[in-house]
Amino acid sequence: MTDKTAIKSIPHASPTSADARAARMENPGFGKVFSDHMVTVTWTADKGWHDGELKARAPFSIDPAAAVLHYAQEIFEGMKAYRTEKGIVLFRPEENARRLAMSAERLAMPAVPEDLFLDAVEALVRADADWVPGGDGSLYLRPFMFANEAFLGVRPATQYIFSVIASPVGSYFKGGYKAVSVWVSDDYTRSAPGGTGAAKCGGNYAASLVAQAEASRHGCDQVVFLDAAEHRWVEELGGMNVCFVMDDGSLITPPLGGTILPGITRDSILTLARENGLRIEEKPYSFDEWRKDAESGKLREAFACGTAAVVAGIGTIRFNGGSFSIGNSGDGPVTARLRSELVGIQRGTAADKHGWVRPVL
Ligand SMILES: *Cc1c(COP(=O)(O)O)cnc(C)c1O
């Protein structure tokens, strides 16, 4: 690491008192409470990455013509720091670094080098270690990058800010695991071949919100997207990948092919499932098959997975024209087992055979 990208620490002049922090962390929900510090690093075409700072969390001052506000050159990551018996750890943060680099490439942005990404995330976790909840909470970390050049012409910007902020979060499932209900969207798709579906960019979320609102109107927790070309193949949820557990010992999940976000939870779950003797089939699975297999009992369990909720059983599926449920309404045995193995590794209560856990403090 060169000096140019070393992160300079400018501690908060008046950090939150222990009492105030405890009060805010008591029932934090998701993404509403923020820690004291942030990291920012600047990129310009002439200097590359420079001016890395860990400092008091504060609003950005950006020009009204900043490219991100007009052409949405923005990407992000989502990851968590966990408080374990052996200290504070991250889960596969190198994978987040790699994925951010892939997203950057797709949006014609400069890559954040892996060591700079890890330095930034770890510096923030160390500075705000007191904000890492115990129990089943965690410190949600949000690395992100946006185009900060004041220019209204359409081309890749020549200035960017990479930043990391942190938010203590409670367990996604307060008061026990419960199956989520999903709405299968007819009208909207999330991504198309050649599009940005495999990049973690804000624009994908902007495009998914109207479908998520439609799901809510139909009384569902989440939206399921089908493919854009045939409206037939199950792709993923708004922010989670999806897996199907069959009666023949196989686990089916849609293949990564550019339209699906390559989830780190998905990848970890597939590894654990394989070790549990399940046969992994990354293959297209249609909504018609889903319905038929649920009705015949061939489909035993379905679950969604992602960093925020980890693993969430899918109970009821609604669509234009009806609904069906999966026999094992919610947390089936395979879903429960895979979740508990993954959470055990993240929380340091199960052996980390794959070297997925990275100690920070
Ligand atoms: C982030 C994200 C996921 C889950 O990825 P994880 O690395 O498991 O958190 C799935 N789908 C979409 C659209 C996402 O943005």
JSON list of C-alpha atoms in Angstrom, two decimals, residues 167-345:
[
{"chain": "A", "resi": 167, "resn": "SER", "atom": "CA", "xyz": [-25.14, 1.08, 10.94]},
{"chain": "A", "resi": 168, "resn": "PRO", "atom": "CA", "xyz": [-25.80, -1.17, 13.93]},
{"chain": "A", "resi": 169, "resn": "VAL", "atom": "CA", "xyz": [-28.68, -3.51, 13.10]},
{"chain": "A", "resi": 170, "resn": "GLY", "atom": "CA", "xyz": [-30.79, -5.98, 15.03]},
{"chain": "A", "resi": 171, "resn": "SER", "atom": "CA", "xyz": [-31.71, -9.44, 13.84]},
{"chain": "A", "resi": 172, "resn": "TYR", "atom": "CA", "xyz": [-33.85, -9.31, 10.70]},
{"chain": "A", "resi": 173, "resn": "PHE", "atom": "CA", "xyz": [-36.21, -11.75, 12.37]},
{"chain": "A", "resi": 174, "resn": "LYS", "atom": "CA", "xyz": [-37.36, -10.25, 15.62]},
{"chain": "A", "resi": 175, "resn": "GLY", "atom": "CA", "xyz": [-39.16, -12.83, 17.73]},
{"chain": "A", "resi": 176, "resn": "GLY", "atom": "CA", "xyz": [-38.30, -15.96, 15.78]},
{"chain": "A", "resi": 177, "resn": "TYR", "atom": "CA", "xyz": [-38.00, -17.06, 12.16]},
{"chain": "A", "resi": 178, "resn": "LYS", "atom": "CA", "xyz": [-41.07, -16.65, 10.09]},
{"chain": "A", "resi": 179, "resn": "ALA", "atom": "CA", "xyz": [-41.64, -17.46, 6.47]},
{"chain": "A", "resi": 180, "resn": "VAL", "atom": "CA", "xyz": [-41.77, -14.55, 4.06]},
{"chain": "A", "resi": 181, "resn": "SER", "atom": "CA", "xyz": [-44.49, -14.19, 1.46]},
{"chain": "A", "resi": 182, "resn": "VAL", "atom": "CA", "xyz": [-43.52, -13.25, -2.08]},
{"chain": "A", "resi": 183, "resn": "TRP", "atom": "CA", "xyz": [-45.26, -11.60, -5.02]},
{"chain": "A", "resi": 184, "resn": "VAL", "atom": "CA", "xyz": [-44.27, -12.76, -8.51]},
{"chain": "A", "resi": 185, "resn": "SER", "atom": "CA", "xyz": [-44.16, -9.69, -10.69]},
{"chain": "A", "resi": 186, "resn": "ASP", "atom": "CA", "xyz": [-45.82, -9.87, -14.10]},
{"chain": "A", "resi": 187, "resn": "ASP", "atom": "CA", "xyz": [-45.35, -6.28, -15.09]},
{"chain": "A", "resi": 188, "resn": "TYR", "atom": "CA", "xyz": [-41.80, -5.55, -14.10]},
{"chain": "A", "resi": 189, "resn": "THR", "atom": "CA", "xyz": [-38.40, -7.13, -14.54]},
{"chain": "A", "resi": 190, "resn": "ARG", "atom": "CA", "xyz": [-35.26, -6.33, -12.63]},
{"chain": "A", "resi": 191, "resn": "SER", "atom": "CA", "xyz": [-32.62, -6.72, -15.29]},
{"chain": "A", "resi": 192, "resn": "ALA", "atom": "CA", "xyz": [-32.12, -7.89, -18.85]},
{"chain": "A", "resi": 193, "resn": "PRO", "atom": "CA", "xyz": [-29.32, -9.67, -20.72]},
{"chain": "A", "resi": 194, "resn": "GLY", "atom": "CA", "xyz": [-26.57, -7.17, -21.32]},
{"chain": "A", "resi": 195, "resn": "GLY", "atom": "CA", "xyz": [-27.88, -4.92, -18.54]},
{"chain": "A", "resi": 196, "resn": "THR", "atom": "CA", "xyz": [-26.61, -4.25, -15.05]},
{"chain": "A", "resi": 197, "resn": "GLY", "atom": "CA", "xyz": [-28.28, -7.13, -13.17]},
{"chain": "A", "resi": 198, "resn": "ALA", "atom": "CA", "xyz": [-24.99, -8.61, -11.97]},
{"chain": "A", "resi": 199, "resn": "ALA", "atom": "CA", "xyz": [-23.69, -5.25, -10.72]},
{"chain": "A", "resi": 200, "resn": "LYS", "atom": "CA", "xyz": [-24.65, -3.96, -7.29]},
{"chain": "A", "resi": 201, "resn": "CYS", "atom": "CA", "xyz": [-25.76, -0.53, -8.41]},
{"chain": "A", "resi": 202, "resn": "GLY", "atom": "CA", "xyz": [-28.33, 1.84, -7.00]},
{"chain": "A", "resi": 203, "resn": "GLY", "atom": "CA", "xyz": [-30.09, 2.01, -10.36]},
{"chain": "A", "resi": 204, "resn": "ASN", "atom": "CA", "xyz": [-31.18, -1.64, -10.11]},
{"chain": "A", "resi": 205, "resn": "TYR", "atom": "CA", "xyz": [-32.89, -0.81, -6.85]},
{"chain": "A", "resi": 206, "resn": "ALA", "atom": "CA", "xyz": [-34.53, 2.31, -8.25]},
{"chain": "A", "resi": 207, "resn": "ALA", "atom": "CA", "xyz": [-36.02, 0.12, -10.97]},
{"chain": "A", "resi": 208, "resn": "SER", "atom": "CA", "xyz": [-37.24, -2.49, -8.46]},
{"chain": "A", "resi": 209, "resn": "LEU", "atom": "CA", "xyz": [-39.10, -0.18, -6.08]},
{"chain": "A", "resi": 210, "resn": "VAL", "atom": "CA", "xyz": [-42.35, 0.00, -8.02]},
{"chain": "A", "resi": 211, "resn": "ALA", "atom": "CA", "xyz": [-42.46, -3.80, -8.14]},
{"chain": "A", "resi": 212, "resn": "GLN", "atom": "CA", "xyz": [-41.73, -3.99, -4.42]},
{"chain": "A", "resi": 213, "resn": "ALA", "atom": "CA", "xyz": [-44.58, -1.53, -3.83]},
{"chain": "A", "resi": 214, "resn": "GLU", "atom": "CA", "xyz": [-46.84, -3.78, -5.92]},
{"chain": "A", "resi": 215, "resn": "ALA", "atom": "CA", "xyz": [-45.80, -6.73, -3.73]},
{"chain": "A", "resi": 216, "resn": "SER", "atom": "CA", "xyz": [-46.71, -4.75, -0.61]},
{"chain": "A", "resi": 217, "resn": "ARG", "atom": "CA", "xyz": [-50.10, -3.87, -2.07]},
{"chain": "A", "resi": 218, "resn": "HIS", "atom": "CA", "xyz": [-50.71, -7.59, -2.51]},
{"chain": "A", "resi": 219, "resn": "GLY", "atom": "CA", "xyz": [-49.79, -8.17, 1.11]},
{"chain": "A", "resi": 220, "resn": "CYS", "atom": "CA", "xyz": [-46.41, -9.71, 0.33]},
{"chain": "A", "resi": 221, "resn": "ASP", "atom": "CA", "xyz": [-43.06, -9.09, 1.99]},
{"chain": "A", "resi": 222, "resn": "GLN", "atom": "CA", "xyz": [-40.89, -9.34, -1.11]},
{"chain": "A", "resi": 223, "resn": "VAL", "atom": "CA", "xyz": [-41.06, -9.36, -4.89]},
{"chain": "A", "resi": 224, "resn": "VAL", "atom": "CA", "xyz": [-39.78, -12.21, -7.10]},
{"chain": "A", "resi": 225, "resn": "PHE", "atom": "CA", "xyz": [-38.53, -11.23, -10.53]},
{"chain": "A", "resi": 226, "resn": "LEU", "atom": "CA", "xyz": [-38.78, -13.40, -13.62]},
{"chain": "A", "resi": 227, "resn": "ASP", "atom": "CA", "xyz": [-36.41, -13.10, -16.58]},
{"chain": "A", "resi": 228, "resn": "ALA", "atom": "CA", "xyz": [-36.91, -10.20, -18.96]},
{"chain": "A", "resi": 229, "resn": "ALA", "atom": "CA", "xyz": [-36.80, -12.19, -22.21]},
{"chain": "A", "resi": 230, "resn": "GLU", "atom": "CA", "xyz": [-39.45, -14.87, -21.62]},
{"chain": "A", "resi": 231, "resn": "HIS", "atom": "CA", "xyz": [-41.07, -13.86, -18.33]},
{"chain": "A", "resi": 232, "resn": "ARG", "atom": "CA", "xyz": [-40.78, -17.46, -17.39]},
{"chain": "A", "resi": 233, "resn": "TRP", "atom": "CA", "xyz": [-37.64, -18.19, -15.40]},
{"chain": "A", "resi": 234, "resn": "VAL", "atom": "CA", "xyz": [-37.25, -17.31, -11.75]},
{"chain": "A", "resi": 235, "resn": "GLU", "atom": "CA", "xyz": [-34.34, -14.93, -11.23]},
{"chain": "A", "resi": 236, "resn": "GLU", "atom": "CA", "xyz": [-34.20, -13.52, -7.71]},
{"chain": "A", "resi": 237, "resn": "LEU", "atom": "CA", "xyz": [-35.90, -11.29, -5.18]},
{"chain": "A", "resi": 238, "resn": "GLY", "atom": "CA", "xyz": [-35.41, -7.53, -5.01]},
{"chain": "A", "resi": 239, "resn": "GLY", "atom": "CA", "xyz": [-32.28, -7.96, -2.91]},
{"chain": "A", "resi": 240, "resn": "MET", "atom": "CA", "xyz": [-31.89, -11.67, -2.22]},
{"chain": "A", "resi": 241, "resn": "ASN", "atom": "CA", "xyz": [-31.08, -14.81, -4.20]},
{"chain": "A", "resi": 242, "resn": "VAL", "atom": "CA", "xyz": [-33.42, -17.79, -4.15]},
{"chain": "A", "resi": 243, "resn": "CYS", "atom": "CA", "xyz": [-32.96, -21.55, -3.64]},
{"chain": "A", "resi": 244, "resn": "PHE", "atom": "CA", "xyz": [-35.31, -24.53, -3.96]},
{"chain": "A", "resi": 245, "resn": "VAL", "atom": "CA", "xyz": [-34.92, -27.74, -1.96]},
{"chain": "A", "resi": 246, "resn": "MET", "atom": "CA", "xyz": [-36.34, -30.76, -3.80]},
{"chain": "A", "resi": 247, "resn": "ASP", "atom": "CA", "xyz": [-37.49, -34.17, -2.57]},
{"chain": "A", "resi": 248, "resn": "ASP", "atom": "CA", "xyz": [-34.68, -35.99, -4.44]},
{"chain": "A", "resi": 249, "resn": "GLY", "atom": "CA", "xyz": [-31.87, -34.40, -2.45]},
{"chain": "A", "resi": 250, "resn": "SER", "atom": "CA", "xyz": [-31.15, -31.65, -4.94]},
{"chain": "A", "resi": 251, "resn": "LEU", "atom": "CA", "xyz": [-30.99, -27.92, -4.39]},
{"chain": "A", "resi": 252, "resn": "ILE", "atom": "CA", "xyz": [-31.90, -25.84, -7.42]},
{"chain": "A", "resi": 253, "resn": "THR", "atom": "CA", "xyz": [-30.87, -22.22, -7.80]},
{"chain": "A", "resi": 254, "resn": "PRO", "atom": "CA", "xyz": [-30.96, -19.98, -10.89]},
{"chain": "A", "resi": 255, "resn": "PRO", "atom": "CA", "xyz": [-27.55, -19.79, -12.60]},
{"chain": "A", "resi": 256, "resn": "LEU", "atom": "CA", "xyz": [-25.48, -16.60, -12.57]},
{"chain": "A", "resi": 257, "resn": "GLY", "atom": "CA", "xyz": [-25.51, -15.39, -16.11]},
{"chain": "A", "resi": 258, "resn": "GLY", "atom": "CA", "xyz": [-25.32, -11.64, -15.95]},
{"chain": "A", "resi": 259, "resn": "THR", "atom": "CA", "xyz": [-28.89, -10.90, -14.95]},
{"chain": "A", "resi": 260, "resn": "ILE", "atom": "CA", "xyz": [-28.61, -12.12, -11.34]},
{"chain": "A", "resi": 261, "resn": "LEU", "atom": "CA", "xyz": [-26.60, -10.58, -8.53]},
{"chain": "A", "resi": 262, "resn": "PRO", "atom": "CA", "xyz": [-23.87, -13.03, -7.45]},
{"chain": "A", "resi": 263, "resn": "GLY", "atom": "CA", "xyz": [-24.67, -13.16, -3.74]},
{"chain": "A", "resi": 264, "resn": "ILE", "atom": "CA", "xyz": [-21.92, -14.04, -1.28]},
{"chain": "A", "resi": 265, "resn": "THR", "atom": "CA", "xyz": [-24.56, -15.62, 0.93]},
{"chain": "A", "resi": 266, "resn": "ARG", "atom": "CA", "xyz": [-25.72, -17.66, -2.09]},
{"chain": "A", "resi": 267, "resn": "ASP", "atom": "CA", "xyz": [-22.19, -18.87, -2.75]},
{"chain": "A", "resi": 268, "resn": "SER", "atom": "CA", "xyz": [-21.63, -19.74, 0.93]},
{"chain": "A", "resi": 269, "resn": "ILE", "atom": "CA", "xyz": [-24.95, -21.57, 1.17]},
{"chain": "A", "resi": 270, "resn": "LEU", "atom": "CA", "xyz": [-24.18, -23.62, -1.95]},
{"chain": "A", "resi": 271, "resn": "THR", "atom": "CA", "xyz": [-20.87, -24.68, -0.41]},
{"chain": "A", "resi": 272, "resn": "LEU", "atom": "CA", "xyz": [-22.53, -25.68, 2.86]},
{"chain": "A", "resi": 273, "resn": "ALA", "atom": "CA", "xyz": [-25.37, -27.46, 1.05]},
{"chain": "A", "resi": 274, "resn": "ARG", "atom": "CA", "xyz": [-22.87, -29.47, -0.99]},
{"chain": "A", "resi": 275, "resn": "GLU", "atom": "CA", "xyz": [-21.11, -30.49, 2.23]},
{"chain": "A", "resi": 276, "resn": "ASN", "atom": "CA", "xyz": [-24.47, -31.58, 3.59]},
{"chain": "A", "resi": 277, "resn": "GLY", "atom": "CA", "xyz": [-24.77, -34.01, 0.70]},
{"chain": "A", "resi": 278, "resn": "LEU", "atom": "CA", "xyz": [-27.22, -31.98, -1.37]},
{"chain": "A", "resi": 279, "resn": "ARG", "atom": "CA", "xyz": [-26.77, -32.06, -5.13]},
{"chain": "A", "resi": 280, "resn": "ILE", "atom": "CA", "xyz": [-26.44, -28.49, -6.36]},
{"chain": "A", "resi": 281, "resn": "GLU", "atom": "CA", "xyz": [-28.14, -27.71, -9.63]},
{"chain": "A", "resi": 282, "resn": "GLU", "atom": "CA", "xyz": [-27.53, -24.20, -10.89]},
{"chain": "A", "resi": 283, "resn": "LYS", "atom": "CA", "xyz": [-30.08, -24.25, -13.66]},
{"chain": "A", "resi": 284, "resn": "PRO", "atom": "CA", "xyz": [-33.05, -22.26, -14.90]},
{"chain": "A", "resi": 285, "resn": "TYR", "atom": "CA", "xyz": [-36.21, -23.03, -12.94]},
{"chain": "A", "resi": 286, "resn": "SER", "atom": "CA", "xyz": [-39.50, -21.72, -14.26]},
{"chain": "A", "resi": 287, "resn": "PHE", "atom": "CA", "xyz": [-42.37, -20.23, -12.33]},
{"chain": "A", "resi": 288, "resn": "ASP", "atom": "CA", "xyz": [-44.62, -22.99, -13.80]},
{"chain": "A", "resi": 289, "resn": "GLU", "atom": "CA", "xyz": [-42.29, -25.67, -12.43]},
{"chain": "A", "resi": 290, "resn": "TRP", "atom": "CA", "xyz": [-42.25, -23.90, -9.07]},
{"chain": "A", "resi": 291, "resn": "ARG", "atom": "CA", "xyz": [-46.03, -24.01, -8.91]},
{"chain": "A", "resi": 292, "resn": "LYS", "atom": "CA", "xyz": [-46.34, -27.61, -10.11]},
{"chain": "A", "resi": 293, "resn": "ASP", "atom": "CA", "xyz": [-43.55, -28.87, -7.86]},
{"chain": "A", "resi": 294, "resn": "ALA", "atom": "CA", "xyz": [-45.07, -27.12, -4.85]},
{"chain": "A", "resi": 295, "resn": "GLU", "atom": "CA", "xyz": [-48.44, -28.69, -5.61]},
{"chain": "A", "resi": 296, "resn": "SER", "atom": "CA", "xyz": [-47.05, -32.19, -6.18]},
{"chain": "A", "resi": 297, "resn": "GLY", "atom": "CA", "xyz": [-44.82, -32.03, -3.11]},
{"chain": "A", "resi": 298, "resn": "LYS", "atom": "CA", "xyz": [-41.67, -32.45, -5.18]},
{"chain": "A", "resi": 299, "resn": "LEU", "atom": "CA", "xyz": [-40.59, -29.05, -3.89]},
{"chain": "A", "resi": 300, "resn": "ARG", "atom": "CA", "xyz": [-39.97, -29.36, -0.17]},
{"chain": "A", "resi": 301, "resn": "GLU", "atom": "CA", "xyz": [-38.60, -25.96, 0.77]},
{"chain": "A", "resi": 302, "resn": "ALA", "atom": "CA", "xyz": [-37.77, -22.62, -0.80]},
{"chain": "A", "resi": 303, "resn": "PHE", "atom": "CA", "xyz": [-35.70, -19.87, 0.75]},
{"chain": "A", "resi": 304, "resn": "ALA", "atom": "CA", "xyz": [-34.20, -16.50, -0.04]},
{"chain": "A", "resi": 305, "resn": "CYS", "atom": "CA", "xyz": [-30.69, -15.56, 1.03]},
{"chain": "A", "resi": 306, "resn": "GLY", "atom": "CA", "xyz": [-28.65, -12.39, 1.38]},
{"chain": "A", "resi": 307, "resn": "THR", "atom": "CA", "xyz": [-26.53, -10.52, 3.91]},
{"chain": "A", "resi": 308, "resn": "ALA", "atom": "CA", "xyz": [-29.39, -8.58, 5.53]},
{"chain": "A", "resi": 309, "resn": "ALA", "atom": "CA", "xyz": [-31.77, -11.46, 6.32]},
{"chain": "A", "resi": 310, "resn": "VAL", "atom": "CA", "xyz": [-29.16, -14.27, 5.93]},
{"chain": "A", "resi": 311, "resn": "VAL", "atom": "CA", "xyz": [-31.68, -17.05, 5.09]},
{"chain": "A", "resi": 312, "resn": "ALA", "atom": "CA", "xyz": [-35.45, -16.56, 4.97]},
{"chain": "A", "resi": 313, "resn": "GLY", "atom": "CA", "xyz": [-37.89, -19.38, 4.28]},
{"chain": "A", "resi": 314, "resn": "ILE", "atom": "CA", "xyz": [-40.51, -18.65, 1.63]},
{"chain": "A", "resi": 315, "resn": "GLY", "atom": "CA", "xyz": [-44.04, -19.65, 2.68]},
{"chain": "A", "resi": 316, "resn": "THR", "atom": "CA", "xyz": [-46.68, -18.19, 0.39]},
{"chain": "A", "resi": 317, "resn": "ILE", "atom": "CA", "xyz": [-46.30, -17.24, -3.26]},
{"chain": "A", "resi": 318, "resn": "ARG", "atom": "CA", "xyz": [-48.86, -14.89, -4.81]},
{"chain": "A", "resi": 319, "resn": "PHE", "atom": "CA", "xyz": [-49.20, -14.01, -8.48]},
{"chain": "A", "resi": 320, "resn": "ASN", "atom": "CA", "xyz": [-51.68, -12.46, -10.84]},
{"chain": "A", "resi": 321, "resn": "GLY", "atom": "CA", "xyz": [-54.38, -15.11, -10.75]},
{"chain": "A", "resi": 322, "resn": "GLY", "atom": "CA", "xyz": [-53.77, -16.96, -7.52]},
{"chain": "A", "resi": 323, "resn": "SER", "atom": "CA", "xyz": [-51.44, -18.16, -4.84]},
{"chain": "A", "resi": 324, "resn": "PHE", "atom": "CA", "xyz": [-49.89, -21.31, -3.50]},
{"chain": "A", "resi": 325, "resn": "SER", "atom": "CA", "xyz": [-47.80, -22.28, -0.52]},
{"chain": "A", "resi": 326, "resn": "ILE", "atom": "CA", "xyz": [-44.97, -24.64, 0.04]},
{"chain": "A", "resi": 327, "resn": "GLY", "atom": "CA", "xyz": [-45.87, -27.70, 2.10]},
{"chain": "A", "resi": 328, "resn": "ASN", "atom": "CA", "xyz": [-43.38, -26.84, 4.76]},
{"chain": "A", "resi": 329, "resn": "SER", "atom": "CA", "xyz": [-44.72, -23.36, 5.29]},
{"chain": "A", "resi": 330, "resn": "GLY", "atom": "CA", "xyz": [-41.57, -21.46, 6.06]},
{"chain": "A", "resi": 331, "resn": "ASP", "atom": "CA", "xyz": [-38.59, -22.84, 7.81]},
{"chain": "A", "resi": 332, "resn": "GLY", "atom": "CA", "xyz": [-38.11, -26.38, 6.56]},
{"chain": "A", "resi": 333, "resn": "PRO", "atom": "CA", "xyz": [-35.39, -28.57, 8.06]},
{"chain": "A", "resi": 334, "resn": "VAL", "atom": "CA", "xyz": [-32.84, -27.95, 5.30]},
{"chain": "A", "resi": 335, "resn": "THR", "atom": "CA", "xyz": [-33.41, -24.19, 5.40]},
{"chain": "A", "resi": 336, "resn": "ALA", "atom": "CA", "xyz": [-33.00, -24.17, 9.18]},
{"chain": "A", "resi": 337, "resn": "ARG", "atom": "CA", "xyz": [-29.88, -26.29, 9.05]},
{"chain": "A", "resi": 338, "resn": "LEU", "atom": "CA", "xyz": [-28.11, -24.26, 6.38]},
{"chain": "A", "resi": 339, "resn": "ARG", "atom": "CA", "xyz": [-28.94, -21.05, 8.21]},
{"chain": "A", "resi": 340, "resn": "SER", "atom": "CA", "xyz": [-27.70, -22.33, 11.51]},
{"chain": "A", "resi": 341, "resn": "GLU", "atom": "CA", "xyz": [-24.43, -23.58, 9.99]},
{"chain": "A", "resi": 342, "resn": "LEU", "atom": "CA", "xyz": [-23.81, -20.26, 8.23]},
{"chain": "A", "resi": 343, "resn": "VAL", "atom": "CA", "xyz": [-24.72, -18.14, 11.24]},
{"chain": "A", "resi": 344, "resn": "GLY", "atom": "CA", "xyz": [-22.52, -20.39, 13.43]},
{"chain": "A", "resi": 345, "resn": "ILE", "atom": "CA", "xyz": [-19.50, -19.66, 11.24]}
]
